[in-house]
Amino acid sequence: MTRASDVRDYDADYDDHDVITSGPKHEAAGVKAVMVSMQRGLTQMGPVRTTAALTRLNQRHGFDCPGCAWPEEHGGRKIAEFCENGAKAVAEEATKRRVTPEFFARHSVAELQNKPEYWLSQQGRLTHPMVLHEGDTHYRPIAWDDAYRLIADELNALDSPDEACFYTSGRTSNEAAFLYQLLVRSYGTNNLPDCSNMCHESSGTALTESIGIGKGSVTVDDLIHADVIVIAGQNPGTNHPRMLSILEKAKANGAKVIAINPLPEAGLIRFKDPQKVHGVVGHGVPIADEFVQIRIGGDMALFAGLGKLLLEAEDKAPGTVVDHEFVAAHCAGFDEYAAQTRAVDLDTVVEASGIDRTQLQRVADMLIGSERTVLCWAMGLTQQHHAVATIGEATNLLLMRGMIGKPGAGVCPVRGHSNVQGDRTMGIWEKAPDAFLDALDAHFGITSPRKHGYDAVDSIRAMRDGKAKVFMAMGGNFVSASPDTEVTEAALRSCNLTVQVSTKLNRSHFVPGRKALILPTLGRTDRDIVDGRKQLVSVEDSMSMVHLSRGSLKPPSAELRSEVAIVCQLARTLLGPDHPVPWETFASDYDTIRDAIAAVVPGCTDYNTRVRRSDGFQLPHPPRDSREFPTHTGKANFSVYPLEWVPVPEGRLVLQTLRSHDQYNTTIYGLDDRYRGVKGGRRVVFVNPTDIARLGLKPDDRVDLISEFEGQERWAKDFLVVPYSTPEGNAAAYYPETNPLVPLDHTAKKSNTPVSKAVVVRLQRREGSAS
Ligand SMILES: Nc1nc2c(c(=O)[nH]1)N[C@H]1C(S)=C(S)[C@@H](COP(=O)(O)OP(=O)(O)OC[C@H]3O[C@@H](n4cnc5c(=O)[nH]c(N)nc54)[C@H](O)[C@@H]3O)O[C@H]1N2
Ligand SMILES: Nc1nc2c(c(=O)[nH]1)N[C@H]1C(S)=C(S)[C@@H](COP(=O)(O)OP(=O)(O)OC[C@H]3O[C@@H](n4cnc5c(=O)[nH]c(N)nc54)[C@H](O)[C@@H]3O)O[C@H]1N2
Ligand SMILES: [Mo]
């Protein structure tokens, strides 16, 4: 039996024993949002840096927001778009607080490993490279060259390069990502797990099967001109706030929004634009025309049921629903899809989704009446066991109607990290296609391995099983972001060496291997000057737009190195003076990296020139650009999978693990989730009032969450029960506190993404609880 939280009790000062709850809010943003972000800015950065930072956020000559991957409006990089959570992400990075060598001398690793993420997040920016030698109780400073030597020695001592794993989080720039994968492949492995494996991997897998490319097919302009926008499994009010002003524009043009979510998320219901008068007074703009309160994991059934209703409407009035010309010219598998979908039992759909026939028909009618439909989604769809099939099923609804590669219509997986899509384009992929590796080898005269590497889950398994012994992370917080915290922690502790290239402290620093390094690096907001010349980096947003980002703030310490510098110097130390890649040239002039990217990465010709255009440039996307579908059939494929959903076992709940309004993934900004009416704490579990009664509990009871999977139990202790509007049988609680509950082996079929949105749990009332 696993009891992860037994070994990991949270610091009372930084957690929630005084939670106040007041129920969901119905609108997002508004003046309160401006006040909160200004206050965070002033607390973290002081007035001068606040002004300097916020006036350059997403400006043409400024830096790309380190928050989400939502794009700027085309031609719209002139005015700062206000976004509370973007401002908070900047405040966290540009903070004046510092974590110095004295800090590490004061606090032992034993002490720091018991601090909650929130406390760690709030200590500020790292200033010096630090090492933890075997048997030491404290991290101590290390010279950069000695750090590179240590990594190189440990890597060279391995029996095979496949015994090392090189993680990337999605903030890394295109330039750093390109060099990092080049270093890893030159060393000899494809073990390049990244945060995408835990995030949108299911979208990439599903879209590659359906349309031949794992990226979204729409632009902001398409959204603005859509008739219907479906938003499934996404909470834009918190996680992509700038999307709300686009939705508002689309609505002003007459678009209808269908929100599919177990929770009535504030931003899906109403939006108060703080830059407009109606955002200051009044109730804001209603967003969702149809709120579909789906059961967790019920989306595939919903999309299949809608498919059936669309086909029935087509049968009644042939030629009015199905775009036969598009299907005949561009698609494969329609007959098989139609046969399976016609046979779908609507009673099963109602049971699986929790959506009644009347609403099902209403939504189908909206889709039938739409000439231009955009389908947006995020983690509510991707982190499910049947995620790939679900996204395929949703895509079927668009294919049938010829809604790909047409203005105002298409698929829109809304990415998370600000450059997660760019990192993949640059080759951060454990399964990079041979064509990419061939181009890399030809350009640099190296021999990349062809054997596929480990993704995030397989890296944990490999470390657990003693097959991987060195772990290096280019950003992120692998320990807290990964599933099955106790297994992941043991896996990392069993390594010979763990290396974290980081901007700020996080738990991964205190779950060390036999030896550990913390290498502090520049963030997006910091200026990067090499030999007196300011260096620029570039990123790709959720809609395949590539543009520059220029940091402008004084870095937290002269000891920081850019990610590019760290990769280049490590590469030279590891690979030796004769290695053919010009690492020194790359480190001294980032234009030379972009020239190499132009030569190797498809769609990047003339990178240096095009990326300097005011809006940057858009990467090619054959389905969007010319209705070409580079799949194995050469056509867009209808996706046909057996129908799957998530039944709720007797006396149990299906728990989704999600973000509050006051965090960026594992970086915790504060203890309030304003839009869900939670103040002062994060260890809460949202439960339907009927379930609270049925389970013999009361609101405000304290419970332990016990996950049950294949006969194993996993525990997370001491959560406050909060009555909330969620379908019966479903519950919600925050990530990363609940990661100990997510089983490592419960992953999405084909994409291997951890099933973070459907964990079967029972709730056990704690002794001394309120009732
Ligand atoms: N401020 C801020 N911005 C962020 C982040 C952050 O932590 N903070 N994280 C970034 C990252 S990396 C990512 S990937 C994105 C994440 O953006 P989201 O995907 O919006 O993030 P989650 O909080 O995981 O929310 C998932 C949503 O899916 C819903 N959901 C859960 N289960 C189901 C289901 O079965 N079906 C449906 N239809 N819906 C379901 C939940 O109720 C919730 O509204 O945000 C990015 N932006
Ligand atoms: N249960 C559950 N688990 C989840 C999820 C969920 O919804 N539920 N979501 C998953 C998703 S979508 C994602 S994307 C992952 C996120 O996983 P990660 O990307 O690994 O996690 P983050 O919390 O974003 O990483 C934060 C750390 O990144 C470092 N950092 C910040 N900026 C920079 C930079 O510019 N350079 C470098 N080198 N370091 C930097 C800081 O030190 C900070 O502590 O978590 C996944 N895990
Ligand atoms: Mo993500």
XYZ file of N, CA, C and O in Angstrom, residues 290 309 350 355-365:
56
model
N -24.405 27.826 -24.568
C -24.864 26.503 -24.157
C -23.803 25.953 -23.224
O -22.650 25.782 -23.625
N -26.671 12.373 -34.405
C -27.733 13.338 -34.698
C -27.444 14.100 -35.993
O -28.359 14.411 -36.768
N -26.469 9.319 -23.175
C -27.024 10.099 -22.061
C -26.406 9.622 -20.746
O -25.981 10.424 -19.913
N -25.703 14.105 -20.193
C -26.406 15.167 -20.934
C -27.714 14.599 -21.483
O -27.716 13.563 -22.148
N -28.841 15.301 -21.195
C -30.125 14.735 -21.618
C -30.365 14.952 -23.117
O -29.676 15.735 -23.765
N -31.374 14.240 -23.610
C -31.632 14.256 -25.059
C -31.959 15.647 -25.583
O -31.596 16.000 -26.700
N -32.670 16.437 -24.761
C -33.078 17.763 -25.238
C -31.850 18.627 -25.497
O -31.729 19.279 -26.535
N -30.923 18.619 -24.523
C -29.737 19.452 -24.715
C -28.863 18.899 -25.853
O -28.316 19.661 -26.653
N -28.782 17.580 -25.927
C -28.015 16.946 -27.000
C -28.517 17.439 -28.362
O -27.741 17.829 -29.244
N -29.829 17.442 -28.512
C -30.421 17.885 -29.775
C -30.150 19.370 -30.018
O -29.837 19.778 -31.137
N -30.241 20.167 -28.929
C -29.987 21.610 -29.086
C -28.566 21.846 -29.587
O -28.336 22.648 -30.491
N -27.626 21.139 -28.979
C -26.226 21.325 -29.385
C -26.041 20.845 -30.827
O -25.383 21.517 -31.643
N -26.649 19.705 -31.158
C -26.548 19.200 -32.538
C -27.110 20.239 -33.507
O -26.503 20.508 -34.560
N -28.229 20.853 -33.155
C -28.830 21.856 -34.049
C -27.902 23.053 -34.241
O -27.822 23.622 -35.335
